[in-house]
Coordinates of C-alpha atoms and ligand atoms in Angstrom, one line a residue:
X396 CA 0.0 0.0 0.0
X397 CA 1.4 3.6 -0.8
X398 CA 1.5 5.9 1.9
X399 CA -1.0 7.9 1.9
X400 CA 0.3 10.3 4.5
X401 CA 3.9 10.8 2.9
X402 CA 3.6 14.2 2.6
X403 CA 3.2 15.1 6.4
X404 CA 6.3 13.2 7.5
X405 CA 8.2 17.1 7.5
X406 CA 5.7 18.3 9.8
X407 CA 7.1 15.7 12.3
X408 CA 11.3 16.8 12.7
X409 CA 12.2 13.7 14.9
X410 CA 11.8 11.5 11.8
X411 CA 14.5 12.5 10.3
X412 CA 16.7 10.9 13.0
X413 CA 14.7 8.3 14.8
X414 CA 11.5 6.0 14.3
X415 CA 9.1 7.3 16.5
X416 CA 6.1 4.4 17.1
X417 CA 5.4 5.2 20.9
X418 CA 1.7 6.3 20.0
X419 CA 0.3 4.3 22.3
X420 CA 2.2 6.7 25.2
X421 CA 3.1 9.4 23.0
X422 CA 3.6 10.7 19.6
X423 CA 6.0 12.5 17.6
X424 CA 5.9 16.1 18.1
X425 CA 4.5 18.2 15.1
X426 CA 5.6 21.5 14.3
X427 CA 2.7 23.6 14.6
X428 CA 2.3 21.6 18.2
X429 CA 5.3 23.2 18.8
X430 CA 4.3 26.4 17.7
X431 CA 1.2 26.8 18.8
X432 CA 3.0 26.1 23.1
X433 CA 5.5 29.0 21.8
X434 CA 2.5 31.0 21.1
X435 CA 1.2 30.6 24.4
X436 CA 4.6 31.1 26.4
X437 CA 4.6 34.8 23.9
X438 CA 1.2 36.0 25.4
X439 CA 2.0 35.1 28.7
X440 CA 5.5 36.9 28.2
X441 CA 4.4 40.1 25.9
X442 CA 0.7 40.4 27.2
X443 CA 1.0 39.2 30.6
X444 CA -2.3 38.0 31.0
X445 CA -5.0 36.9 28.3
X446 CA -8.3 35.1 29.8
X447 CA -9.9 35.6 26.7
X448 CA -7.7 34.5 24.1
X449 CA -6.5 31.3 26.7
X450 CA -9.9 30.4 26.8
X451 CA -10.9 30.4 23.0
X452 CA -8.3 28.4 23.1
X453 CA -10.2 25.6 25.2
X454 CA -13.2 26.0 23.6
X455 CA -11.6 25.5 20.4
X456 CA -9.6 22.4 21.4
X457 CA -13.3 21.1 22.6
X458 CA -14.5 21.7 19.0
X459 CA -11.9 20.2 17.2
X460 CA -11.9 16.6 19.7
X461 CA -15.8 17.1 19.6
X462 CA -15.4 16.9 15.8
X463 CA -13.1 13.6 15.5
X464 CA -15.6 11.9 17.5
X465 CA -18.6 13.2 15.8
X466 CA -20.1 15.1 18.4
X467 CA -21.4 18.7 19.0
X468 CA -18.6 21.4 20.7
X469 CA -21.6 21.6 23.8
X470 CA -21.0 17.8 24.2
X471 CA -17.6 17.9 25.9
X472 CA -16.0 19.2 29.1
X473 CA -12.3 19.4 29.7
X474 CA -10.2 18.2 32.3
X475 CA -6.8 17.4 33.1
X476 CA -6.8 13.5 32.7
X477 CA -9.0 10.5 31.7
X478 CA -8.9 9.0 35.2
X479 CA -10.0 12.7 36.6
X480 CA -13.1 12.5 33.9
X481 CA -13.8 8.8 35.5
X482 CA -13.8 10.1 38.7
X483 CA -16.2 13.0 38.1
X484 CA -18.8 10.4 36.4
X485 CA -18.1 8.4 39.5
X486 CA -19.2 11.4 41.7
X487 CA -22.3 11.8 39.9
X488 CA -23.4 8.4 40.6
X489 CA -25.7 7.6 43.0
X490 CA -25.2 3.8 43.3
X491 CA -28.7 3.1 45.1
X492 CA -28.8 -0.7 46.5
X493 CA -30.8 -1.5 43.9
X494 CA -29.0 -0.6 41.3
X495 CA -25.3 -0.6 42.1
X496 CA -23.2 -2.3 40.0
X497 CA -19.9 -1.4 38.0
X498 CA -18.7 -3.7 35.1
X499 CA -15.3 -3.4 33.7
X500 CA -12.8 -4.9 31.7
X501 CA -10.4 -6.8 33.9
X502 CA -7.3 -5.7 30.9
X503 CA -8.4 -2.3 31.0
X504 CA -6.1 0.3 32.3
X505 CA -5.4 0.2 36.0
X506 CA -5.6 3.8 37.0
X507 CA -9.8 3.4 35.8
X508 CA -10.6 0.1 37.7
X509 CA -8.4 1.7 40.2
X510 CA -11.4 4.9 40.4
X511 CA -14.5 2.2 39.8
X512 CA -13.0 0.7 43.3
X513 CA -12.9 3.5 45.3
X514 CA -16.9 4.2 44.0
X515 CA -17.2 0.9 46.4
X516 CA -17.0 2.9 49.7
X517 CA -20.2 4.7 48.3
X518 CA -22.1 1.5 47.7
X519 CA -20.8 0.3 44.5
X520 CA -19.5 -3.2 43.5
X521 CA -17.3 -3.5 40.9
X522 CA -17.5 -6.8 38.7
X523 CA -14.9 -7.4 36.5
X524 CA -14.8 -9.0 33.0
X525 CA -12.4 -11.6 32.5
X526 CA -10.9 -12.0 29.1
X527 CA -9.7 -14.9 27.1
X528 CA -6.9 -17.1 25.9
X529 CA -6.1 -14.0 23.3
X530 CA -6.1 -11.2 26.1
X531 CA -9.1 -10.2 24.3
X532 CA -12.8 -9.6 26.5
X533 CA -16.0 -11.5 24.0
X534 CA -19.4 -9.8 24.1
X535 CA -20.3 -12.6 25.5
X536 CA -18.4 -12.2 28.9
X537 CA -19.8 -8.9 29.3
X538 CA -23.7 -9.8 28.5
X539 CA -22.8 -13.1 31.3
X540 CA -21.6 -10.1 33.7
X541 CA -24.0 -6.9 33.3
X542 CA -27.5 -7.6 34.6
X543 CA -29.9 -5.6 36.2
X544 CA -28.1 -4.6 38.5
X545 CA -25.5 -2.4 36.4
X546 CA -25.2 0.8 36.6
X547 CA -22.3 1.8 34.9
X548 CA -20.8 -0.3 31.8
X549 CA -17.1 0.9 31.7
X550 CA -14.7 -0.3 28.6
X551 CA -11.8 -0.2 27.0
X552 CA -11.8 0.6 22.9
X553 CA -8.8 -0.5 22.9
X554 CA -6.5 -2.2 25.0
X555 CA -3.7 -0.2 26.2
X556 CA -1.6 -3.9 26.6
X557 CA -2.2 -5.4 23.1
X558 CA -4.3 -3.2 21.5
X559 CA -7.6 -5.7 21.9
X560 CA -9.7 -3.5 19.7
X561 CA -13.5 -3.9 21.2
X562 CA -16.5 -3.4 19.4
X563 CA -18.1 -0.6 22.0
X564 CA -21.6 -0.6 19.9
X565 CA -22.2 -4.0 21.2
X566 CA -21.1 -3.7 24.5
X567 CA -23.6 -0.1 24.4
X568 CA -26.2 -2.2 23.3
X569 CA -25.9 -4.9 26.2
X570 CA -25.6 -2.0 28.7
X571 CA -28.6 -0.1 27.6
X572 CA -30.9 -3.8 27.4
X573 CA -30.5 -3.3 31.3
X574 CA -30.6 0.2 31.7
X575 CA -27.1 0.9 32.6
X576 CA -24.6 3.9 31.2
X577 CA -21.6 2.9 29.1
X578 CA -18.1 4.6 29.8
X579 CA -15.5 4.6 26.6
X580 CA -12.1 4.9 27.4
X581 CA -10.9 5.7 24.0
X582 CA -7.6 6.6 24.8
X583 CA -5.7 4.4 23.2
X584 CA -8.1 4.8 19.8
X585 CA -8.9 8.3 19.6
X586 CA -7.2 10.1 16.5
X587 CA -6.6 6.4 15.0
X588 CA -10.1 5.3 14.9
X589 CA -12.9 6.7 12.9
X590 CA -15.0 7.0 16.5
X591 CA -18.8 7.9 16.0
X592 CA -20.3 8.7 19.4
X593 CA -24.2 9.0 17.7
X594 CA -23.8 5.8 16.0
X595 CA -22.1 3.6 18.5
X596 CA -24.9 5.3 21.0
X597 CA -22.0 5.9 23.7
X598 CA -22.9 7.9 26.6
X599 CA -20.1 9.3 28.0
X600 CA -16.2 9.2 26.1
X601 CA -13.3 10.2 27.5
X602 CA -9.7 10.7 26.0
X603 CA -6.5 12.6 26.3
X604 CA -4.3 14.1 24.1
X605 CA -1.3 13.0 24.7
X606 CA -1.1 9.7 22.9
X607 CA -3.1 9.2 18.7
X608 CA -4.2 12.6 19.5
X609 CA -0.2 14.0 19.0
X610 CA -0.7 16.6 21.8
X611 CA 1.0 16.6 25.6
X612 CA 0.1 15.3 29.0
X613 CA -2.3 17.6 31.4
X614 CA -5.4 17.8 29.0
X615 CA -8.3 15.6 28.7
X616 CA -11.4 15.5 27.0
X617 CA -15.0 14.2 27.7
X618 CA -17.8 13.5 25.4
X619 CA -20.8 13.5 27.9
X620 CA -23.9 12.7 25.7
X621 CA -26.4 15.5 26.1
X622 CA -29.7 13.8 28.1
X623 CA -27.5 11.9 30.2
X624 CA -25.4 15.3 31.5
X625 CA -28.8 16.8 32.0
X626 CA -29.6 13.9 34.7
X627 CA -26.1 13.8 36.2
X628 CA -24.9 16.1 38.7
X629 CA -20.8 15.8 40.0
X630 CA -20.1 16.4 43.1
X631 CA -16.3 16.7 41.6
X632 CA -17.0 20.0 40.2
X633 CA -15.9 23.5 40.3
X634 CA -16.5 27.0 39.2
X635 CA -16.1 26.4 35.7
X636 CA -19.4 23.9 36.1
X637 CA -21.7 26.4 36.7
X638 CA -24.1 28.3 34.4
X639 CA -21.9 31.5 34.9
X640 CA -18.6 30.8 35.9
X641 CA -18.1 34.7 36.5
X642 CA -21.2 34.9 38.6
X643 CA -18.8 35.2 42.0
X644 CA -21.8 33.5 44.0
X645 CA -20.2 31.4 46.6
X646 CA -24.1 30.0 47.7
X647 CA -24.9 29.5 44.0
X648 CA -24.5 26.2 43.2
X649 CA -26.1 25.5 39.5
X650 CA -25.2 23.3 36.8
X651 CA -24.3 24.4 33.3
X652 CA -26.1 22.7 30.8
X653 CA -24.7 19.4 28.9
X654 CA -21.3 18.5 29.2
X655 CA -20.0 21.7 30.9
X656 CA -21.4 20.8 34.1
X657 CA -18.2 18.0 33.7
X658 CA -15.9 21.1 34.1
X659 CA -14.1 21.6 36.7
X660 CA -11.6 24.3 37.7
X661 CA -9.6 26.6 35.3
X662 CA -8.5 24.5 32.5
X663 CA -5.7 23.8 31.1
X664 CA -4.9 26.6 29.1
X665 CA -1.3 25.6 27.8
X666 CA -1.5 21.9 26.7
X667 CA -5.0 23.4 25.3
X668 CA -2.8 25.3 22.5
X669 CA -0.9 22.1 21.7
X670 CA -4.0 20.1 22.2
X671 CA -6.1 23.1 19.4
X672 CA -3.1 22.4 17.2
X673 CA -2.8 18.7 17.4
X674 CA -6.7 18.2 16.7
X675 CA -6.5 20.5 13.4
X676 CA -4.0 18.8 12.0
X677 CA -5.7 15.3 12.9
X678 CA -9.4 17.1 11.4
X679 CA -7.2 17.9 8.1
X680 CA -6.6 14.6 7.4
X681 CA -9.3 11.7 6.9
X682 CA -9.4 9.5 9.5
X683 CA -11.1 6.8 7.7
X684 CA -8.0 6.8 5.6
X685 CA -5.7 7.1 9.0
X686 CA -7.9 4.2 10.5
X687 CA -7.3 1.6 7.2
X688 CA -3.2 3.0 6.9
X689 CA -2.5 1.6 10.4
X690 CA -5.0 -1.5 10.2
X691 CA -2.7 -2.3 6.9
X692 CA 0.2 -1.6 9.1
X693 CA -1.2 -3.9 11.8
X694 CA -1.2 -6.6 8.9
X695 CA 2.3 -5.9 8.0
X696 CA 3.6 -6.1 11.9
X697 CA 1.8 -9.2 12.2
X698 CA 3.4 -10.8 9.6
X699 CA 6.9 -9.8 9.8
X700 CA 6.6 -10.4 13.9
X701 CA 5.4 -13.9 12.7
X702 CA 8.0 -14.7 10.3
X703 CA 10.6 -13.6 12.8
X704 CA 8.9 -15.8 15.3
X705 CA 8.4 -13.8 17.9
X706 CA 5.7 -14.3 20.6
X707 CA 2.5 -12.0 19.9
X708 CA 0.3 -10.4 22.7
X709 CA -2.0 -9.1 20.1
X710 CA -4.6 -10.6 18.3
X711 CA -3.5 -12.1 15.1
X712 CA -6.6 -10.4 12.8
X713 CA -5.9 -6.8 12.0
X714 CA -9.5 -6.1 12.2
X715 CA -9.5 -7.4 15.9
X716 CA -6.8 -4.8 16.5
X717 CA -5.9 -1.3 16.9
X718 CA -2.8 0.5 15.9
X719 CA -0.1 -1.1 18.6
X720 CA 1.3 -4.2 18.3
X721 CA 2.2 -5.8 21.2
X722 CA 5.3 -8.4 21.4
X723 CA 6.3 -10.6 24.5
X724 CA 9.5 -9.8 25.9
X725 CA 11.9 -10.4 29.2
X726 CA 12.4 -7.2 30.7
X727 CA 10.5 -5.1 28.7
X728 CA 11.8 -1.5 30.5
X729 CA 15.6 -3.1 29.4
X730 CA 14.7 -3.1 26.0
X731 CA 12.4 0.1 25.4
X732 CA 15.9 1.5 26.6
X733 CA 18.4 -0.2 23.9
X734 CA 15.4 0.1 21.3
X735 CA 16.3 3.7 21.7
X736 CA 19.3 4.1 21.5
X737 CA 19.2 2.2 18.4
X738 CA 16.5 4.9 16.8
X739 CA 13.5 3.2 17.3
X740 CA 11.4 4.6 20.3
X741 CA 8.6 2.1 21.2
X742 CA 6.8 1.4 24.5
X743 CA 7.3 -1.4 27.5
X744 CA 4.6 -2.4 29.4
X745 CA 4.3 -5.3 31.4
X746 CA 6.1 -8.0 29.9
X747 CA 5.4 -6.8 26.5
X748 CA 7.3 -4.0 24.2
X749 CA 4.7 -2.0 22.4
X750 CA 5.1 -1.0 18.9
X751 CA 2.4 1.8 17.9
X752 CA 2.8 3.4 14.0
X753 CA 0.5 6.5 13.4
X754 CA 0.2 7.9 10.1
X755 CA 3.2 9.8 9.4
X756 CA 5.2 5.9 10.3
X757 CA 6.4 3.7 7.5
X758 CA 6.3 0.4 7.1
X759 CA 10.2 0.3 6.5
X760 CA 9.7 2.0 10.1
X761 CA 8.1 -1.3 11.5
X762 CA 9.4 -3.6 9.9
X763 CA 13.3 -2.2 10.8
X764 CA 11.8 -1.8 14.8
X765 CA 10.9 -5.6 14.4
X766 CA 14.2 -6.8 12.9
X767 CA 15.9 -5.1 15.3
X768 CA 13.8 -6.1 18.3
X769 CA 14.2 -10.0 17.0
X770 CA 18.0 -9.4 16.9
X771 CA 18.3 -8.0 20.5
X772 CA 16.2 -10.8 21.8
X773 CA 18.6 -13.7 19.9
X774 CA 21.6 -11.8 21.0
Ligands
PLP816 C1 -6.3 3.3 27.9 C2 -5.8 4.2 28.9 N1 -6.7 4.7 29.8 C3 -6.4 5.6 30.8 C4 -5.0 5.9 30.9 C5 -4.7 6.9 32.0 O1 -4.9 8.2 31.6 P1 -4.6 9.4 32.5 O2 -3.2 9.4 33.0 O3 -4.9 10.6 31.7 O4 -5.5 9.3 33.7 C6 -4.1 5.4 30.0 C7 -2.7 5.8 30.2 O5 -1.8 5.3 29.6 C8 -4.5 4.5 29.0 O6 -3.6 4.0 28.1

């Protein structure tokens, strides 16, 4: 397949020298990222202080993620992480007796089972979803686990270990049959995946920017769909979740409407210039095409990882998979470290070493960070 993103390589300065395929954790940072935190750092410095123009900078950061995931701008609040925007959800929970129950993936990311846990002092229990053989979680686990009883339906997109890629309508489905809410973490899939928050009928979203989205750490987005924000009220909130933030009334305590009422204190305005950047330049490109680039890069890792005969923690079907491909090593931290010093900067987790291509990565790229993976693990 020709690379349909060949052109965009320049924007990305760090590919001249190394192989960047760390998306999973982070990616390669573009110029007008870069450009758009010098910006900030010159207004702070020449104007001193600019609420207004910091703040259009938020709001247009929410735009641009509310337009990957096929949203509306009034259908996202900003905070500072995706466990922070669990957390909030969490608060707004009531987790009555009757209906109490939290069901998540037991391969999902640590820090949000982590937050589900800490719901149980307020009368929650957490059930969690085992996965297979194939460190993959089937429909069918979750319809066995969620009954009528679930409240919340929390999953993973895709799997931050072996990038599991799940198919979230489904699981929305089998929550909604019993009345419960379904939580997307879609950090690991956001600004790789064609998401579609109407069609999938997801009810609340969360991502950061730091990793497929190509901005920094400290800025995280949530997609709160807008009848079930109107019914949920966080006690993790702050001034910016009121109807007026500027309203200076200490007694008033109202909710915005939709997803605002998610916000929480002042945002954050600096990782929202890299984050406003980052989005646009995602928003220029088509991410059906970026989606079908790195499932065809998928194919080619899987193959090359098999002829070389290394051990897979992915699933061997492209289409069961997201961007990262995840091979079994010994001392994965070890490696990460002599992976880059060779030029190729991938991600350890675990007892696996992460390999995550975005769309500005070649397949020469993968291939040469598999080669040379397989060579350090024979030598
Ligand atoms: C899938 C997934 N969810 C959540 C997190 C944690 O995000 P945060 O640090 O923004 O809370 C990570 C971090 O790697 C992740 O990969």
């Amino acid at each position: 397949m020709q690379h349909p993103f060949s052109e965009t390589r320049t924007l990305f300065p760090i590919l001249t020298r190394k192989a960047q395929l760390s998306s999973c954790s982070q990616s390669a940072l573009a110029l007008p990222v870069r450009a758009a935190i010098q910006d900030y750092l010159a207004s702070w410095q020449e104007d001193g202080m600019d609420w207004m123009g910091w703040m259009e900078a938020v709001n247009d950061a929410k735009s641009e993620f509310a337009k990957l995931i096929h949203a509306h701008p009034d259908e996202i609040a900003v905070m500072s992480s995706v466990s922070d925007i669990a957390s909030s959800l969490g608060s707004a929970l009531t987790f009555e007796p009757a209906q109490n129950g939290i069901v998540v993936g037991d391969i999902d990311f640590p820090s949000i089972g982590h937050v589900w846990l800490a719901h149980e002092r307020k009368g929650a229990k957490v059930r969690f979803v085992q996965p297979d053989a194939e460190h993959c979680i089937s429909l069918a686990a979750y319809a066995e686990t969620i009954d009528r009883h679930t409240a919340l339906v929390s999953v993973s997109h895709v799997s931050y270990y072996n990038g599991f890629l799940q198919d979230i309508a489904g699981v929305a489905r089998l929550a909604h049959a019993h009345g419960a809410l379904v939580f997307v973490d879609a950090y690991q899939s956001a600004g790789a995946i064609d998401i579609d928050v109407e069609r999938d009928q997801i009810d609340v979203l969360a991502s950061g920017a730091q990793k497929f989205m190509l901005g920094c750490p400290g800025i995280a987005f949530a997609y709160v769909r807008r009848a079930v924000a109107q019914r949920l009220f966080p006690s993790n909130t702050g001034w910016f979740g009121r109807v007026n933030p500027f309203a200076f009334d200490i007694h008033g305590l109202d909710f915005a409407k939709g997803a605002a009422r998610f916000n929480t204190g002042t945002p954050p305005m600096v990782n929202a210039f890299a984050a406003r950047a980052a989005l646009k330049l995602l928003n220029s490109l088509d991410i059906p095409t970026v989606e079908t680039y790195l499932r065809h890069l998928s194919g080619v890792a899987l193959e090359e990882a098999r002829r070389l005969g290394l051990e897979l923690a992915s699933p061997a079907d492209p289409h069961r998979k997201g961007a990262t491909t995840a091979v079994k090593v010994k001392d994965a931290a070890r490696i990460e470290r002599l992976m880059a010093e060779k030029g190729f900067i991938v991600s350890a987790r675990n007892d696996v070493i992460r390999i995550a291509p975005h769309f500005y990565n070649t397949e020469q790229e993968v291939i040469g960070a598999l080669r040379t993976l397989s060579g350090m693990l024979a030598g």
